[in-house]
Amino acid sequence: MSGAALGIEIVVVFFLALFLLHRYADFRKQQRMVLFGTLLAWYLCFLIVFILPLDISTVSTITEHIHHTLNVLKVCYKPWSYIPDGIMPVFWRVVYWTSQCLTWLLLPFMQSYARSGGFSITGKIKTALIENAIYYGTYLLIFGSLLIYVAVHPQWYELQTIGITAANTWGLFLLVLLLGYGLVEIPRSYWNASRRGHLLIKTYFKAAKLMTEKADAQENLEDVMEEVRKVQESIKYNHPLRKYIDTILRKCPVDYQEKMGRNMDDYEDFDDKQNTYPREKSLVKLHKQVIYAVQRHNRTRVQWLILLQQAMHLEDVAKNETSSAHQFVRSFPSTEPTSWLSRYFYTPTVEWYWECLLRHWFYRLLAVVLSLFSVAVVWSECTFFSTRPVLSLFAVFIQLAERDYNYLYIEMACFITIFFLCTCVYSTVFRIRVFNYYYLASHHQTDAYSLQFSGMLFCRLTPPLCLNFLGLIHMDSAISHQQKEQTAYTSIMGSMRVLSFIANGFYIYYPMLILLLCIATYFSLGTRCLNLLGFQQFVGDNEMTSDLIDEGKELIRREKRKLQRIEDGENRRREWKERYGNTREDTARNRIRNEAAEMTETNYSDTVPNTRQAKYSRTGRGTERDSIELLQDAEPLDFNAETLSDDPLEAGSTRHVPGRYLSMSSSRSRIFDDV
């Protein structure tokens, strides 16, 4: 079983990264280069998190084997997840240096390339290089300084360690900020979710903000489409720049494409002296604006539909809480077919007990457990430098497990701790929003720029996060100053003692700042500051928050009235078909019978005198004239929900219903049936 656990986790982590990428990215519309770069960045970062516990248990096995060599009385068994020597150092080198090349070199370039509005690969590459000129120029300056350092001190190992230390220092600086927010906000979010009515009020607040953003996105899209229309009308089909216009039009929504296509029916030849035409540079800028405007419009539209469903579900929960039938009833039942799991297990009774009774207590219990974890992390971050006595709680747990040779417990304890730390950090990355330039939206609504920016953040945050965890459990000798067997991951990171002021100062005392950040997050100081600066935030005792809650509640009511009208129209249409469906089937059979009779009468008319034939033809013209009148009378009949009255039978004075013509002759019934 040597290396089996490593192979299994490599495969499982790949599908986990693929699943998360599918949730946030649109595989059909995103560029393959963007998807591959983001998937690789996420995959490598998740690998570090999942494989590090195996590295720690392997080192613990080696350490215990050394102790048992000195104490022959005890026997050491290798765990099933033991990884042979020589595999982990190679694995960590590939993973670490690939992720660093992605985050510092490739992803910034790919980010600018995907966001560029160029019409060719060469144009996009040129734009990406220009946008990253300052970025890469800074790298060249740093690289030149390091070359001078190498010339004075020709030791490549120290140069490599300095580079790794610089990257980890930058990551640790950002890591503490994100971790201090997540340690408080995640337990609080579950505690607030357990409070009855709190989620509904916050959803109303989000609805008001999202509607404002949705209207702004719609207005921005219309302005951009107006610019496209002007450019499209000025550049005709045989103009050299027309191919660029066609590329821009393909990025526009379908309804705008059809509208602009109708406006171009009046074809005019290209006349170079007639108008002043835009330059290619302005078309590139317009192309970039179109991509951004369309993506933002689609994102806000999908988010509004999702938020509307959440609000209606929370309102249904509030209504069903007082129900004595213990059956969960929805205001608007889903039209999608239910799965077999919902039909047999998640029944309305089970749903009522979960939504109205059990979920609140489960969230409260989960919030308490996560709060205890957060307290343990904050305490350990402030005391992990103390080795005698050992004050870090996680170091105490791991050392107790090492004494009992419980390698499974070591792996599970390390994995749960790292997973909690990553959840606090990564969830903050998924929640933060830098205006409209960086925003991770679920349901396939994240743009290419945000996807690659998240990959960059993950690659920069994960290595210092794992180093910080190794310091918490006293397995990093540069911080704990203990002579212990080092993990393969620590050996790849290098000895931080090359830069003593970082190893003995910044890495030890800077994480203590988490305590201050947790206090600030608990009292919502950042939220209140943003609210004072004009950014609308959810603050319970604020007048603006109350106004937005009332506005959101009215918006949800309005949308529910629209859905109710649509549902009523569908019900009336269904009742109409059920009431008159059998009558129409009978008239259809009569029509077929009458057509057969007319064919027989036509064959007989060929043998009668011309006078009688003229007589029948005059009669036929009269019947045809009556039929045309019937067609004109029956023309207003419509089955759309917008044109039907509340009761179709009450609308007999203004429109003709099929029952009025049931007593007419067979020929007229046949003609009406054709209508």
XYZ file of C-alpha atoms in Angstrom, residues 313 391 448 454 576 641:
6
model
C -38.125 29.961 0.241
C 1.193 26.390 24.913
C -12.140 35.297 -16.717
C -8.497 33.933 -7.481
C -59.758 26.032 -20.912
C -52.066 35.100 -20.224
